[in-house]
Short mmCIF file of C-alpha atoms in Angstrom, two decimals:
data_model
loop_
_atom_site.label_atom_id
_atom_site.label_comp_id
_atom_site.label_asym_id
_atom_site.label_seq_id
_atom_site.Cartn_x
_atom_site.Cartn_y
_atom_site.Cartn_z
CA UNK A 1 -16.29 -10.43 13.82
CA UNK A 2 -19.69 -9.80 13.61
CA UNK A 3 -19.35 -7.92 10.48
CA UNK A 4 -17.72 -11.16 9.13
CA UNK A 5 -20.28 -13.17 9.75
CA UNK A 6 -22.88 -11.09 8.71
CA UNK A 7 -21.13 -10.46 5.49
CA UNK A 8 -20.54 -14.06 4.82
CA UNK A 9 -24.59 -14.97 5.48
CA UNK A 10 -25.49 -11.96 3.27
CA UNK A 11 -23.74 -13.12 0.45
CA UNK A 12 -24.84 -16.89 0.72
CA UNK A 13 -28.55 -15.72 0.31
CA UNK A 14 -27.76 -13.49 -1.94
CA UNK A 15 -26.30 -16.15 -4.05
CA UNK A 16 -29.07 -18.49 -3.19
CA UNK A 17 -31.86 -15.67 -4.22
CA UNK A 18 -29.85 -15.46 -7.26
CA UNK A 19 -29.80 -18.91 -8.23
CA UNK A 20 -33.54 -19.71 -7.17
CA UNK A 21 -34.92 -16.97 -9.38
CA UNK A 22 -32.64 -17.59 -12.40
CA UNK A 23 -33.71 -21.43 -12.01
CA UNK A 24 -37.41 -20.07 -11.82
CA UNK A 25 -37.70 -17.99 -15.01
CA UNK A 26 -35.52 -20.87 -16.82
CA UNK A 27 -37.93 -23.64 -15.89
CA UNK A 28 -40.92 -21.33 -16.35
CA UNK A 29 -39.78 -20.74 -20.06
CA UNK A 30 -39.01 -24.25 -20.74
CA UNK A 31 -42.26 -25.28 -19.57
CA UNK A 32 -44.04 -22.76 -21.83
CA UNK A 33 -42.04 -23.30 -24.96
CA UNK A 34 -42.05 -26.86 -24.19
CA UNK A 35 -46.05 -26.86 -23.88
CA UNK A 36 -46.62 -24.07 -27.27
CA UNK A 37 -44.11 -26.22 -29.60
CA UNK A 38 -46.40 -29.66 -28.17
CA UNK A 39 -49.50 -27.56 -29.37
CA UNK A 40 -48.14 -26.52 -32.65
CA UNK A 41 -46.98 -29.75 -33.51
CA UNK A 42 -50.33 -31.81 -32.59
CA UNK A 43 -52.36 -29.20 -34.29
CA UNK A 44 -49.88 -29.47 -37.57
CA UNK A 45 -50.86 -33.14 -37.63
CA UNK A 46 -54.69 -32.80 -36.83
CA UNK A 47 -54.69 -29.78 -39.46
CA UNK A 48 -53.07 -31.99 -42.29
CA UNK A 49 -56.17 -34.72 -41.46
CA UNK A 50 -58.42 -32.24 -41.67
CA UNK A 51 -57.70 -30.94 -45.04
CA UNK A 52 -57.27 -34.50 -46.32
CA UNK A 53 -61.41 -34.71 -45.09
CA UNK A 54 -62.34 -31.40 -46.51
CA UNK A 55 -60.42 -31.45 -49.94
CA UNK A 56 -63.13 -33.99 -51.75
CA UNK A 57 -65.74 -31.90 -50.63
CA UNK A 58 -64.74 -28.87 -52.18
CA UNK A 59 -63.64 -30.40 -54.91
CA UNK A 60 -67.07 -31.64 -55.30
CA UNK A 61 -67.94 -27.68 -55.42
CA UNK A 62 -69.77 -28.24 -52.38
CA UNK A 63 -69.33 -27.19 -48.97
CA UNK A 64 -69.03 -29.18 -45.63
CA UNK A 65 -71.62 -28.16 -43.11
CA UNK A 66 -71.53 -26.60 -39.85
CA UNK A 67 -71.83 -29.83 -38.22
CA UNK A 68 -69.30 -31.62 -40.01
CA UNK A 69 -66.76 -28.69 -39.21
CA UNK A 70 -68.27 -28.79 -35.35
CA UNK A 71 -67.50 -32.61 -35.56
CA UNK A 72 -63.73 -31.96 -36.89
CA UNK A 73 -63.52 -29.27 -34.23
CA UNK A 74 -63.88 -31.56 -31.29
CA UNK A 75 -61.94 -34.44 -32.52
CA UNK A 76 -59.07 -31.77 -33.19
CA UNK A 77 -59.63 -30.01 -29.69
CA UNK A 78 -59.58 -26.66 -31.76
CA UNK A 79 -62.42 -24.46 -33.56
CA UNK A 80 -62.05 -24.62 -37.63
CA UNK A 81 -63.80 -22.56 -40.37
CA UNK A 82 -62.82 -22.20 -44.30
CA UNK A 83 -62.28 -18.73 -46.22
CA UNK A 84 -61.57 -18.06 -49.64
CA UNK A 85 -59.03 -15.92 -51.32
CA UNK A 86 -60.84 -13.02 -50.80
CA UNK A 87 -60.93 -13.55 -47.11
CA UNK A 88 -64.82 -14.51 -47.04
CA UNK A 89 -65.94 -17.21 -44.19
CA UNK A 90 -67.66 -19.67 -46.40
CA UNK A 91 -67.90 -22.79 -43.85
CA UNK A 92 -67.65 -23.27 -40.26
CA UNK A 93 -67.43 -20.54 -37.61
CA UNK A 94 -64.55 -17.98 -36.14
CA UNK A 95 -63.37 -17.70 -32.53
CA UNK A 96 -66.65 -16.25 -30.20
CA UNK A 97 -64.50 -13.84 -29.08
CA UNK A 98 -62.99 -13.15 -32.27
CA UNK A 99 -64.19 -9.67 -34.00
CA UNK A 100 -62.70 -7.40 -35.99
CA UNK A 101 -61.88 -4.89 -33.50
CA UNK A 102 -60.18 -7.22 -32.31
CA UNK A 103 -56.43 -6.86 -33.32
CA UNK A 104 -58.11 -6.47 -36.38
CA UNK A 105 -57.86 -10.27 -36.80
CA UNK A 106 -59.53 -10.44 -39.97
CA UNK A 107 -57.61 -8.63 -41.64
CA UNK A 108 -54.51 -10.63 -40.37
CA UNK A 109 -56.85 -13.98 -41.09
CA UNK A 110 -57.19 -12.47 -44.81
CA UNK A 111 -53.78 -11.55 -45.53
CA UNK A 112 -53.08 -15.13 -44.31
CA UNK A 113 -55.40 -16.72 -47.18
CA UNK A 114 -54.43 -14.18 -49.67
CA UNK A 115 -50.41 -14.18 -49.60
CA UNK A 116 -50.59 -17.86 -48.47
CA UNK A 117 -47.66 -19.20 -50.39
CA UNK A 118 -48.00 -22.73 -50.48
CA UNK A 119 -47.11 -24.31 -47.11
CA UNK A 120 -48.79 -24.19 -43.90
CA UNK A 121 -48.42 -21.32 -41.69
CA UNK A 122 -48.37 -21.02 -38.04
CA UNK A 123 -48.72 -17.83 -36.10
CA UNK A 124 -49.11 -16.72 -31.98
CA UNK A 125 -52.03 -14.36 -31.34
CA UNK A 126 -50.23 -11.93 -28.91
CA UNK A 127 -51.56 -11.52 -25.93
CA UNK A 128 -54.25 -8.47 -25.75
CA UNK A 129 -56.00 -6.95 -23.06
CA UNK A 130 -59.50 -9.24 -24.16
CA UNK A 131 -58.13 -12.27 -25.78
CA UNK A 132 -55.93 -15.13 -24.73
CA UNK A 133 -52.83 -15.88 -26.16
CA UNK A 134 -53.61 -18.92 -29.09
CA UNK A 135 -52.01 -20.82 -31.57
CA UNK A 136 -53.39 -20.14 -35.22
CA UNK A 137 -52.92 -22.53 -38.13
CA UNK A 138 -53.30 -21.70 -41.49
CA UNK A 139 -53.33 -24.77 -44.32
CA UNK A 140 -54.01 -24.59 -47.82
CA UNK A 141 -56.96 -26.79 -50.00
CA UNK A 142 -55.42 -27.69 -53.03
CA UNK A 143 -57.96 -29.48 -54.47
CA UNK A 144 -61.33 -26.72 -53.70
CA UNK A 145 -62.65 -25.20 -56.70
CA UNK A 146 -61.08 -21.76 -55.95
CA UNK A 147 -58.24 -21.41 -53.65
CA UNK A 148 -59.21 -21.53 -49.93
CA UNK A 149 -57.83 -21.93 -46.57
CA UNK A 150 -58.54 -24.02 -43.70
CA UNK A 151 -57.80 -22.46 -40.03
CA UNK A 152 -57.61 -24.03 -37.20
CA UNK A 153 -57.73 -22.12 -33.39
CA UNK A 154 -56.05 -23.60 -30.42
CA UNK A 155 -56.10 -20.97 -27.20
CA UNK A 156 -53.32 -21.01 -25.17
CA UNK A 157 -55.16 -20.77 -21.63
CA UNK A 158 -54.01 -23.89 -20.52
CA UNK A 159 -50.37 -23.18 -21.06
CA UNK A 160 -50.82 -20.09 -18.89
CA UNK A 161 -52.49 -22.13 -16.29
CA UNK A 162 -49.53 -24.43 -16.19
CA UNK A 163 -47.05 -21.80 -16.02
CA UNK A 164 -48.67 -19.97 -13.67
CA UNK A 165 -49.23 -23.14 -11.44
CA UNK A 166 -45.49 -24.06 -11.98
CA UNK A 167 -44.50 -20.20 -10.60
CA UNK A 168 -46.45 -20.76 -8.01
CA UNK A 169 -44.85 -23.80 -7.42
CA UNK A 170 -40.81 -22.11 -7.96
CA UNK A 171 -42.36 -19.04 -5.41
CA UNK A 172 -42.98 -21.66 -2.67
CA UNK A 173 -40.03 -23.30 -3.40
CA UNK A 174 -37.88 -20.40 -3.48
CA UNK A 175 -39.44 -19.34 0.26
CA UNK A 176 -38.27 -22.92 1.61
CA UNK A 177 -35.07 -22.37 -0.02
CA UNK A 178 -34.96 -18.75 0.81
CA UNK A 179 -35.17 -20.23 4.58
CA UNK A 180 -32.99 -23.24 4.22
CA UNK A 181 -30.34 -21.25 2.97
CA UNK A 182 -30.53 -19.03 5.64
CA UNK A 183 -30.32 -21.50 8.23
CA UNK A 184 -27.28 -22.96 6.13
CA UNK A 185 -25.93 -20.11 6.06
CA UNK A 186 -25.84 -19.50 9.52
CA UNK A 187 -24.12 -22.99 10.50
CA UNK A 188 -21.32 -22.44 8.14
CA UNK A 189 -20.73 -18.85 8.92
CA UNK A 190 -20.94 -19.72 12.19
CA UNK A 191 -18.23 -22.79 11.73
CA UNK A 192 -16.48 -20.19 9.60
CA UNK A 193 -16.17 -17.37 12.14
CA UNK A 194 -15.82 -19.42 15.59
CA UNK A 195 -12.20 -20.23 14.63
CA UNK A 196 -11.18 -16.65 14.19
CA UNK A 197 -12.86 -15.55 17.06
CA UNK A 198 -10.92 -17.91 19.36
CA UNK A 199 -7.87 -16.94 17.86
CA UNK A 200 -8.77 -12.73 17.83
CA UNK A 201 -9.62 -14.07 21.91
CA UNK A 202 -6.41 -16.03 22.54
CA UNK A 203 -4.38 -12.81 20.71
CA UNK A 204 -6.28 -10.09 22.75
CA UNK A 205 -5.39 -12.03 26.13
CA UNK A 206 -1.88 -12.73 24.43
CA UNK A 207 -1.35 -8.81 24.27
CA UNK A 208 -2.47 -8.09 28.06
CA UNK A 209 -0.14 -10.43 29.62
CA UNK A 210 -1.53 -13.76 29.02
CA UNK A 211 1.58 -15.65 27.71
CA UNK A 212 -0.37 -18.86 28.00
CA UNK A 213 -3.27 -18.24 25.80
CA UNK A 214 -3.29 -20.59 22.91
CA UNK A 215 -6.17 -20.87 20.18
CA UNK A 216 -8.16 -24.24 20.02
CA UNK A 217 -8.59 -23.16 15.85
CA UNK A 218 -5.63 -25.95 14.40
CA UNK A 219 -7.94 -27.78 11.75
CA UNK A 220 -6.65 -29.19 9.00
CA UNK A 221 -8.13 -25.38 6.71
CA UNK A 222 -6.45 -22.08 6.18
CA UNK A 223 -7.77 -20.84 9.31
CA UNK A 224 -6.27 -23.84 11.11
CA UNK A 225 -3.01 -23.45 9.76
CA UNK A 226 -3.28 -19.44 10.89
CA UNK A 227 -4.20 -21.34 14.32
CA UNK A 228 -1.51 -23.27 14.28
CA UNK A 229 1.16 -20.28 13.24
CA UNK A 230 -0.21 -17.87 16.29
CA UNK A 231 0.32 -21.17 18.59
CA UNK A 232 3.83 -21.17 17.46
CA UNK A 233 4.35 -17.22 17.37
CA UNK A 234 2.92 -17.41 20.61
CA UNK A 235 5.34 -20.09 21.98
CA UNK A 236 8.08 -18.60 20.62
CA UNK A 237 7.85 -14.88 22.18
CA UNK A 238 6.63 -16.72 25.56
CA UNK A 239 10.25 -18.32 25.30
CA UNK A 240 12.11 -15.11 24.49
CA UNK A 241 9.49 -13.19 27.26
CA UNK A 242 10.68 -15.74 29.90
CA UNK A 243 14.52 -15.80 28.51
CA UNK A 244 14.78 -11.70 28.54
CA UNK A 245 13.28 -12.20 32.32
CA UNK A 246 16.23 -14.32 33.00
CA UNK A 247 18.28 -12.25 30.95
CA UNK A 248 17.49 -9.18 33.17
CA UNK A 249 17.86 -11.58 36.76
CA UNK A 250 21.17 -12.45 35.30
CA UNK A 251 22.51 -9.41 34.37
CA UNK A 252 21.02 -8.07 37.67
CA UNK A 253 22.67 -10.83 39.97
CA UNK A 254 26.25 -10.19 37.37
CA UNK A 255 26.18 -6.68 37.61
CA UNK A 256 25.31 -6.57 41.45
CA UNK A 257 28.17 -8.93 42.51
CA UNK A 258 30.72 -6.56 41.32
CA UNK A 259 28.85 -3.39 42.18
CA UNK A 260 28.32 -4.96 45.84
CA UNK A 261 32.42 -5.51 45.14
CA UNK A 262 33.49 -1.99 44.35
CA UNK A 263 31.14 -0.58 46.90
CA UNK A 264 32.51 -2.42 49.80
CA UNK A 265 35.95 -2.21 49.30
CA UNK A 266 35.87 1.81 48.81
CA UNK A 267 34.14 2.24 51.66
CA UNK A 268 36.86 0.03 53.67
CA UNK A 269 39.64 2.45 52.19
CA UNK A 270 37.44 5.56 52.78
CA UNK A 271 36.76 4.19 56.35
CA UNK A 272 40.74 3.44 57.29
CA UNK A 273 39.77 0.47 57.60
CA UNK A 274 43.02 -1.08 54.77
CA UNK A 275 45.84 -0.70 57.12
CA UNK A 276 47.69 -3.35 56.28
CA UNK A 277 50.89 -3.43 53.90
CA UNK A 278 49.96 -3.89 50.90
CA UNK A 279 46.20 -4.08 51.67
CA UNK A 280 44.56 -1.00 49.95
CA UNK A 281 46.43 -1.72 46.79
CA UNK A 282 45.09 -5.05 46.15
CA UNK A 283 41.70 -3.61 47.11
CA UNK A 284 42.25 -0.94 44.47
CA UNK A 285 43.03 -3.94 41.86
CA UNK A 286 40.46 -5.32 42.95
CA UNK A 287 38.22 -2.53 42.10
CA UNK A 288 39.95 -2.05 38.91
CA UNK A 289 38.85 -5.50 38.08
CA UNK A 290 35.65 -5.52 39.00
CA UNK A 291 35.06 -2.25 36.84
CA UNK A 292 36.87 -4.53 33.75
CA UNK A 293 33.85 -7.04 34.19
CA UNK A 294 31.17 -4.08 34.26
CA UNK A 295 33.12 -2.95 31.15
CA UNK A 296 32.89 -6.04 29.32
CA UNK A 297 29.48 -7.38 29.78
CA UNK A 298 28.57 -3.54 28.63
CA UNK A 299 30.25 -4.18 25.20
CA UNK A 300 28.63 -7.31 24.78
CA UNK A 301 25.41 -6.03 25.42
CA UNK A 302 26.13 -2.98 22.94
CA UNK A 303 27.87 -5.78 20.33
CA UNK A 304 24.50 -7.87 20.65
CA UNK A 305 22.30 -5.01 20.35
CA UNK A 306 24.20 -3.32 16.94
CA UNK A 307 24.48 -7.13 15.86
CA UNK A 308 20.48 -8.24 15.79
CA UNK A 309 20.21 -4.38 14.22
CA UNK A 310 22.37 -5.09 11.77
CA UNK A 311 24.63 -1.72 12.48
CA UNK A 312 27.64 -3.31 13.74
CA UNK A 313 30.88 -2.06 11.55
CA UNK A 314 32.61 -5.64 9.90
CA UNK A 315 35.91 -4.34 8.18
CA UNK A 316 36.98 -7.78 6.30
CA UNK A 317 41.09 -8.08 5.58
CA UNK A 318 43.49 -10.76 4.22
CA UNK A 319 44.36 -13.03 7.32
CA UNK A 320 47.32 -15.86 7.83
CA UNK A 321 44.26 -17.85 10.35
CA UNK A 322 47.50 -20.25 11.10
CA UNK A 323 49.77 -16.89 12.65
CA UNK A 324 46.51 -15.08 14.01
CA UNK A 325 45.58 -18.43 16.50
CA UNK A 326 49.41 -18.66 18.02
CA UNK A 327 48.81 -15.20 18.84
CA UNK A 328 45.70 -15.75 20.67
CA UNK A 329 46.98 -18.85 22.25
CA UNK A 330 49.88 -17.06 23.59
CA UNK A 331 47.03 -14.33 24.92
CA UNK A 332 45.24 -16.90 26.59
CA UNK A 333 48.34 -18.86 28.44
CA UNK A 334 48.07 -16.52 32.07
CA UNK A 335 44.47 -17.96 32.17
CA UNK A 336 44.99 -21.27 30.85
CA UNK A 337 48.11 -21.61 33.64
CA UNK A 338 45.97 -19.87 36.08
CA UNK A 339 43.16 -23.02 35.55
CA UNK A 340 45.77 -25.98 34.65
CA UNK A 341 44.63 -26.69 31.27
CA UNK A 342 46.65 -26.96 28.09
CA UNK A 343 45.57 -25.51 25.17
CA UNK A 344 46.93 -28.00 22.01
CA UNK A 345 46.79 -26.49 18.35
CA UNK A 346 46.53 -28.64 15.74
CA UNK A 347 47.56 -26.25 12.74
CA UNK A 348 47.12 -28.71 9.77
CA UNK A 349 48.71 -26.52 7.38
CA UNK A 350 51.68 -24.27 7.47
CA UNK A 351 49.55 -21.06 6.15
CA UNK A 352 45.74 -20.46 6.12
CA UNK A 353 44.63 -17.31 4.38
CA UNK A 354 41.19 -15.90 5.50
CA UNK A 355 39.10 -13.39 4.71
CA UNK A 356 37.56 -11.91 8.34
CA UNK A 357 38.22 -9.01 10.84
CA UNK A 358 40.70 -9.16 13.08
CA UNK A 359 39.22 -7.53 16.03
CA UNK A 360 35.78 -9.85 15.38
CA UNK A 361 38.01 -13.04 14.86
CA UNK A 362 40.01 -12.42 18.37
CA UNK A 363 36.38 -11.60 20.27
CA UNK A 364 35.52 -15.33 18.59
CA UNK A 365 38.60 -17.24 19.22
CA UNK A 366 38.47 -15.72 22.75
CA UNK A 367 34.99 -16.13 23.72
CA UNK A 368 35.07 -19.97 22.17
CA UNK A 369 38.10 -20.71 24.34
CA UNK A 370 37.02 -18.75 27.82
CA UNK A 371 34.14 -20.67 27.01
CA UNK A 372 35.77 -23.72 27.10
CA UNK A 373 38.17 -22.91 30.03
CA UNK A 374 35.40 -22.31 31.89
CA UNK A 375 34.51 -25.60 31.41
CA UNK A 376 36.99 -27.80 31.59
CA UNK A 377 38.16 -30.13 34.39
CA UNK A 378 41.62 -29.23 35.97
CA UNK A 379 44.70 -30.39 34.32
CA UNK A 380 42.79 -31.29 31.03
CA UNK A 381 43.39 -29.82 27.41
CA UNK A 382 41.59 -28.20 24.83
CA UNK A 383 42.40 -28.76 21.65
CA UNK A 384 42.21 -26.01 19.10
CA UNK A 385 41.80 -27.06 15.38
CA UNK A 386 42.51 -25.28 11.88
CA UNK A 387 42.23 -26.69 8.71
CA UNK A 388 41.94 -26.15 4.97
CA UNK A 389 38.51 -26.86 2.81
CA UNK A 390 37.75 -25.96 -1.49
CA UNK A 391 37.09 -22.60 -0.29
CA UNK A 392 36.54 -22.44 3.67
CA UNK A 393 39.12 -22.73 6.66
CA UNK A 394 37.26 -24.97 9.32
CA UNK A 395 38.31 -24.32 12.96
CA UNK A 396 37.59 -26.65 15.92
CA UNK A 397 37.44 -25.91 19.62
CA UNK A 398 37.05 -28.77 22.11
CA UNK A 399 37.26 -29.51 25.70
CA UNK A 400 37.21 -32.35 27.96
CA UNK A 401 34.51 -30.92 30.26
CA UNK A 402 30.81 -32.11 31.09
CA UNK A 403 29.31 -31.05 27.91
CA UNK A 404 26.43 -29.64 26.93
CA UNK A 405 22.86 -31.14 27.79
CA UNK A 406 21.27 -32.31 24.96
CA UNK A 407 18.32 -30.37 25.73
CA UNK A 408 19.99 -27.39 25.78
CA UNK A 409 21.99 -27.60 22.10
CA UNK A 410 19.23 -26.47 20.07
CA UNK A 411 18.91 -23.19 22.55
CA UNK A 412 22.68 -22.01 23.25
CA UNK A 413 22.74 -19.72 20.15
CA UNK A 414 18.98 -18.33 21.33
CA UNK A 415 19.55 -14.47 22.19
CA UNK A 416 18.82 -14.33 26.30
CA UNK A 417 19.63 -18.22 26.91
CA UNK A 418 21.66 -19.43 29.38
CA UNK A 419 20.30 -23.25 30.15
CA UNK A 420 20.54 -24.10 33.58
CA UNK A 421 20.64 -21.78 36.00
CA UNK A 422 22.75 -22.79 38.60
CA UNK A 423 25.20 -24.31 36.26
CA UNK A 424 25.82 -21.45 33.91
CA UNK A 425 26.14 -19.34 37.50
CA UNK A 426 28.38 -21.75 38.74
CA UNK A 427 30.68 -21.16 35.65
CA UNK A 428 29.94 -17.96 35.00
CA UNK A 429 28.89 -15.72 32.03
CA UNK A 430 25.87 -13.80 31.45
CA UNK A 431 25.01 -15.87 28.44
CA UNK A 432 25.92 -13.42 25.34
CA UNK A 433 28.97 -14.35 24.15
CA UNK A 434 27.60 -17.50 22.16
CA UNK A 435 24.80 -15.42 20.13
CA UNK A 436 27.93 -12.69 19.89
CA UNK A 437 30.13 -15.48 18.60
CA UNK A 438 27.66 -16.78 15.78
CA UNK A 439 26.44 -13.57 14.72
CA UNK A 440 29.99 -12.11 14.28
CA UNK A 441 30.83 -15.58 12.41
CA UNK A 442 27.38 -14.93 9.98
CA UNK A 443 28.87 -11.63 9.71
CA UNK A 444 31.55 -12.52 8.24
CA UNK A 445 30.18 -14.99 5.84
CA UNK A 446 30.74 -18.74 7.75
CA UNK A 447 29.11 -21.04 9.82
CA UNK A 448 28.80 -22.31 13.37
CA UNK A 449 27.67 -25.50 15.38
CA UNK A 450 28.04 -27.44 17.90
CA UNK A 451 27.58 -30.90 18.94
CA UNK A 452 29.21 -33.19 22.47
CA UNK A 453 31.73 -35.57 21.66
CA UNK A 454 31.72 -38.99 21.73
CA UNK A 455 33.22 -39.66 24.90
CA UNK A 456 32.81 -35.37 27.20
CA UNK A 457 33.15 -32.48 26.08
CA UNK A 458 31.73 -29.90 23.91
CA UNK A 459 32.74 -29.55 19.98
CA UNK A 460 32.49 -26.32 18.41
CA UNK A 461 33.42 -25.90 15.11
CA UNK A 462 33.01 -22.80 12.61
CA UNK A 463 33.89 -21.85 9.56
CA UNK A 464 35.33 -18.81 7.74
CA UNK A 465 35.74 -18.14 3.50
CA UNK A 466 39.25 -18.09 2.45
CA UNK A 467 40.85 -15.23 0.94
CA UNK A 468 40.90 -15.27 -2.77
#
């Protein structure tokens, strides 16, 4: 987490830093271009005046005096002096710090007058070790008596100044920035990582036990909707962690009863102790049937397990569904006389070709109907319904019993459900054969619901593709 959050700070300065710096130079060139084209625009315009003053003169064949070029020079803010075509000064004065060691600026001042080719011409002095960048101006006298060439001088000192002062300024800036940033940083990775650490905290206590932890991270971001997906993950394997510990007091308190059974009534025929006609027989049958029970709920533990693994062996065959339910009907009639119920069939149709297993169909048709025996009130009937569809046979099984709590509907299909307690004891069942009975009816390509009727009972209806 920490390397999160350091990460995400990092790159926000970084990003800052970047931005600050890139915004520095930019407005540190703008400024001096902005300042330099200013210069060499005024000086254009003061230049093109101060020809207009000097032309007569040399026209005249004379040549204007130091202090006329001094008084030029002021008004134009930038030192002036005349050469001719041959590069000679012949009025005013050059730069002080102008010689011609210099960058050998004469010789650049006299290829200026000599190849001048008719319009003015403005070049930067670059900026040597002992002279400061400047802004030369070179304009042509057309009226003198030979060709000549008026320069004007404009150093650029004050543009450095300004640039340096606005650096200055973009360095303090940037610190202030540099330290705002961080301290923005901090609050949003802060904001960022909180969330994920309460959720890494509610999963770590999660894994050691803690089936209550929850995360407080359910904003209305990504990392709230990953709060909001561990809060249901974690409600959802708390349900199935409580439901298997059901599961296993359930199968404990099944598979004891009979055990407890077997146990005692051996050790009443190993002890003598069945002396009466008849007596050790039914205690054998007895045995025999408790064994049955064992038998069964270990198949439908092995049929749930290969089911949720998906390795449970589904042959499908051609099926008359109308035939197949009068033989499980007859099947069922010693337990249906046994509770006094009647089972009613309501075959809609003379012939109902499915496709399905035969061995999966009978564990459906007799699960759904123990189910409902179990049930339903003495002397009542379930009704058992089959019926055609475009390309589905739809089959019905309902009872007159209490029904199912309405609490309970979403859950009955829920692998390790059972509802409540002490009624699904009190009618027996280890609560598998409904999560058998819908994935055996997925498995063979239907569907299965259920829903109370109007009046009691329980509705369950599934369906299965015909045969084509």
């Amino acid at each position: 987490m920490r390397s999160i959050f350091n990460r995400l700070l990092l790159s926000h300065i970084i990003v800052m830093l970047v931005s600050f710096i890139a915004l520095g130079l930019m407005m540190s060139y703008l400024v001096r271009s902005y300042v330099v084209d200013s210069k060499r625009q005024d000086l254009l315009t003061k230049g093109t005046a101060a020809v207009a003053m000097v032309n007569p003169i040399l026209a005249s064949g004379k040549v204007p005096t130091d202090i006329f070029l001094q008084s030029m020079s002021d008004m134009a803010g930038a030192t002036l002096w005349i050469m001719d075509e041959d590069g000679d000064l012949i009025a005013g004065h050059m730069p002080e710090r102008w010689t011609p060691r210099q960058l050998g600026s004469i010789n650049e001042l006299r290829e200026i007058a000599t190849q001048y080719s008719g319009t003015a011409q403005i070049f930067m002095r670059p900026n040597r070790a002992h002279a400061d960048p400047a802004i030369v101006l070179a304009l042509p006298i057309p009226a003198a008596a030979q060709a000549s060439t008026l320069f004007m001088y404009v150093p650029l000192t004050g543009v450095t100044k300004i640039s340096d002062a606005v650096e200055t300024l973009l360095l303090y800036a940037l610190l202030v920035g540099v330290i705002i940033a961080i301290l923005f940083g901090l609050i949003l990775s802060r904001s960022l990582t909180r969330p994920v650490a309460d959720i890494s905290r509610a999963a770590a206590a999660f894994a050691k036990g803690d089936y209550s932890s929850r995360t407080t991270a359910t904003g209305g971001d990504e990392i709230g909707d990953l709060g909001r997906t561990f809060n249901s993950m974690a409600d959802d394997l708390a349900k199935t962690e409580q439901n298997r510990r059901d599961f296993l007091a359930n199968v404990t308190h099944e598979l004891k009863t009979p055990i407890t059974s077997i146990q005692a009534l051996a050790e009443a025929i190993l002890d003598g102790l069945a002396t009466q006609p008849g007596q050790q027989q039914r205690y054998l049958n007895t045995i025999v049937g408790e064994c049955g029970r064992i038998e069964r709920m270990v198949h439908d533990l092995l049929d749930l397990s290969q089911l949720e693994a998906g390795e449970l062996s589904i042959h499908l065959e051609t099926l008359d569904a109308v035939a197949f339910i009068r033989n499980i009907a007859a099947r069922q009639s010693p337990l249906l006389t046994e509770k006094k119920l009647a089972l009613e069939l309501d075959l809609l149709v003379p012939e109902l070709p499915i496709h399905a297993d035969f061995d999966r169909l009978a564990q459906i048709l007799d699960n759904l109907i123990t189910n409902a025996v179990r049930h339903a009130p003495a002397s009542s009937t379930i009704r058992l319904t089959a019926q055609k569809h475009a390309s589905t046979a739809e089959f019905v099984i309902s009872d007159q019993g209490p029904g199912i709590p309405e609490s309970d509907l979403p859950h009955i299909w829920e692998r390790f459900y059972r509802g409540d307690k002490s009624r699904a004891r009190a009618y027996g069942g280890a609560g598998l054969g409904l999560p058998i009975v819908k994935k055996l009816v997925q498995a063979m390509g239907g569907e299965i619901g259920v829903t109370n009727g109007q009046d009691s009972g329980a509705i369950f209806t599934f369906t299965l593709p015909l045969a084509k």
